[in-house]
Amino acid sequence: MELIQASFKQVSDAVKTKKISAVEVTKFFMSRAEKLNPQLNAYIAFNTKAMEEAEAVDKKIQQGEAVGPLAGVSFGIKDLLCTRDLRTTAGSKILSNFVPPYDATVVARLKNAGAVVIGKLNLDEFAMGSSNETSFYGNCKNPWNPEYVPGGSSGGSAAAQSARIAMGTIGTDTGGSIRQPSNFCGIVGIKPTYGRVSRYGIVAYASSLDQAGPMVSSVEDAALSLEVICGHDPKDSTTSQQKVPEFSKNLSQNVKGMKIGLLKEYQSGGIHADTAATYQRAVDELKKLGAEVIEVSVPLTEFAVPMYYLIAASEASSNLARYDGVKYGYRSDFKDLSSLSLEDFYSQTRGEGFGKEVKRRIMLGTYCLSSGYYDAYYNKACQVRRLLREQYLDVFKKCDVLLSPVTTTPAFKIGEKSSDPLKMYLNDIFTTSTNLAGLPGMSVPFGFSKEGLPIGVQLTAAHFNEQAALNAAYALESVSGVKERRPNVF
Ligand code: GLN
């Protein structure tokens, strides 16, 4: 078995039957990660206790105890999820010294299933960004071409996965942060239905939109790891009580008779020729496989980007109020606290601790929530969001999944958009409406640009119907012809 290409199931079966130990798997991925990370800057930190944790998995197996479906699988975790005794920075200076005393539920569930966390992955500061350039820890690079961004905000997860310096990774998606970097780095990423996965222990960006999900190398691995992390959590009251299907057992490449909707609003121009060609090929392949393709319309997607940036910034301004340097996190190096006003204490600490993009969003959000503007901005956005959701509910009466591009272009160059926030925000044009409506969505690799950069397609399904998106993605993956291509770092 070639570890670098093996599926989660192959590795965990081999670990369980003692053909290989969890320690050997962990050593392999950690040493590969330590060797390649200086080129990519995908990891912010490695877990120094990973070997001990792997030993514990092996010991359980030796003693005949039950281990889960991810036994011995090496995971990298976006540094937005709390990991017990392992520093969690959210990509920010303000949390540069924060060591959580507990694991996020997602992390606890992975560990419970036998996975070994090998390190924490780079991201845009507080998950705000589309390129990883807002990270306080330096930008991460795209393994297919280091002059390009890996996408964001889960750029470290996408880069680590595509360079196989982790067997699997976890990202979060508030407006596209799992799907867009997966698309830019040629991996599979799924954002579950809002409420499927617990947000407990995930540093909050915009609480009504945030969801965590797997960013991995195949649809099969996505299905298996998704079922591990999904499910009701008493620690997060927004998690659903719905039963979690066995996504991996129900995987099927048979899309005969499946109804695939193409959004009219996403067919207008402005799409890079290679992205458009990849998308068209996906449409044609699904037809060949027996799916029925129809055109549908969700007119309010036109307002998804402004709606998203109003709501996300508003929630962020409130969520980020807690970082004040009092109880934990970074505090300015004050010489004399006695002569300092509380306001100066806060503003100096926050002024130094947050980066430019985060400050921009705090100001924007605070403005939208202020009493004179609340109704005109925040409230209005919430009302339109509700209508958008209803339009989607209607569309899913007519089709099983929606197919679209993930972004308008393949990965862009580092520095290309970083001085123009609006240009950067427009990157989220095809991804944000999924979060606003609470729907599950995923990105699956399907082609390459002429420059050799990966291009994916996006599948969106009705609430709690991740299976439909996974199955359509599974069918597409089988005919994509791109699965064997790997970035140069191999
Ligand atoms: N690019 C979007 C933003 O900057 C999405 C980020 C995300 O999904 N976390 O807000």
PDB file of N, CA and C and ligand atoms in Angstrom, residues 127-130 153 173-177 205 308-309 361 428, ligand 1:
ATOM      1  N   ALA A 127     -10.631  33.555   9.609  1.00  0.00           N
ATOM      2  CA  ALA A 127     -11.337  32.992   8.437  1.00  0.00           C
ATOM      3  C   ALA A 127     -11.901  34.066   7.522  1.00  0.00           C
ATOM      4  N   MET A 128     -11.340  35.278   7.616  1.00  0.00           N
ATOM      5  CA  MET A 128     -11.831  36.369   6.766  1.00  0.00           C
ATOM      6  C   MET A 128     -10.880  36.578   5.602  1.00  0.00           C
ATOM      7  N   GLY A 129     -11.245  36.009   4.476  1.00  0.00           N
ATOM      8  CA  GLY A 129     -10.415  36.186   3.293  1.00  0.00           C
ATOM      9  C   GLY A 129     -10.632  35.057   2.308  1.00  0.00           C
ATOM     10  N   SER A 130     -10.058  35.228   1.127  1.00  0.00           N
ATOM     11  CA  SER A 130     -10.231  34.249   0.056  1.00  0.00           C
ATOM     12  C   SER A 130      -8.892  33.818  -0.523  1.00  0.00           C
ATOM     13  N   SER A 153     -10.854  30.840   3.110  1.00  0.00           N
ATOM     14  CA  SER A 153      -9.863  31.022   4.154  1.00  0.00           C
ATOM     15  C   SER A 153      -9.136  29.739   4.550  1.00  0.00           C
ATOM     16  N   ASP A 173     -16.324  26.771   6.562  1.00  0.00           N
ATOM     17  CA  ASP A 173     -16.883  27.480   5.412  1.00  0.00           C
ATOM     18  C   ASP A 173     -17.997  28.385   5.900  1.00  0.00           C
ATOM     19  N   THR A 174     -17.775  29.692   5.771  1.00  0.00           N
ATOM     20  CA  THR A 174     -18.762  30.683   6.187  1.00  0.00           C
ATOM     21  C   THR A 174     -19.401  31.303   4.945  1.00  0.00           C
ATOM     22  N   GLY A 175     -18.548  31.415   3.890  1.00  0.00           N
ATOM     23  CA  GLY A 175     -19.042  31.967   2.626  1.00  0.00           C
ATOM     24  C   GLY A 175     -18.358  31.311   1.430  1.00  0.00           C
ATOM     25  N   GLY A 176     -17.681  30.203   1.696  1.00  0.00           N
ATOM     26  CA  GLY A 176     -16.999  29.505   0.592  1.00  0.00           C
ATOM     27  C   GLY A 176     -15.648  28.939   0.967  1.00  0.00           C
ATOM     28  N   SER A 177     -15.270  29.096   2.215  1.00  0.00           N
ATOM     29  CA  SER A 177     -13.898  28.789   2.630  1.00  0.00           C
ATOM     30  C   SER A 177     -13.476  27.327   2.610  1.00  0.00           C
ATOM     31  N   TYR A 205     -16.770  33.101  13.612  1.00  0.00           N
ATOM     32  CA  TYR A 205     -16.652  34.235  12.683  1.00  0.00           C
ATOM     33  C   TYR A 205     -18.068  34.797  12.531  1.00  0.00           C
ATOM     34  N   TYR A 308     -24.244  38.727   2.087  1.00  0.00           N
ATOM     35  CA  TYR A 308     -23.264  37.974   2.872  1.00  0.00           C
ATOM     36  C   TYR A 308     -22.328  38.920   3.629  1.00  0.00           C
ATOM     37  N   TYR A 309     -21.774  39.906   2.935  1.00  0.00           N
ATOM     38  CA  TYR A 309     -20.799  40.773   3.606  1.00  0.00           C
ATOM     39  C   TYR A 309     -21.441  41.648   4.684  1.00  0.00           C
ATOM     40  N   ARG A 361     -13.684  44.714   8.781  1.00  0.00           N
ATOM     41  CA  ARG A 361     -14.983  44.049   8.955  1.00  0.00           C
ATOM     42  C   ARG A 361     -15.627  44.425  10.285  1.00  0.00           C
ATOM     43  N   ASP A 428     -16.343  35.412  -4.105  1.00  0.00           N
ATOM     44  CA  ASP A 428     -17.314  34.575  -3.388  1.00  0.00           C
ATOM     45  C   ASP A 428     -18.672  34.564  -4.063  1.00  0.00           C
TER      46      ASP A 428
HETATM   47  N1  GLN B   1     -14.094  34.749   1.499  1.00  0.00           N
HETATM   48  C1  GLN B   1     -15.178  34.854   2.400  1.00  0.00           C
HETATM   49  C2  GLN B   1     -14.883  35.908   3.458  1.00  0.00           C
HETATM   50  O1  GLN B   1     -13.846  36.496   3.403  1.00  0.00           O
HETATM   51  C3  GLN B   1     -15.521  33.538   2.996  1.00  0.00           C
HETATM   52  C4  GLN B   1     -14.723  33.170   4.170  1.00  0.00           C
HETATM   53  C5  GLN B   1     -15.185  31.927   4.846  1.00  0.00           C
HETATM   54  O2  GLN B   1     -15.967  31.155   4.317  1.00  0.00           O
HETATM   55  N2  GLN B   1     -14.698  31.758   6.063  1.00  0.00           N
HETATM   56  O3  GLN B   1     -15.672  36.158   4.321  1.00  0.00           O
END
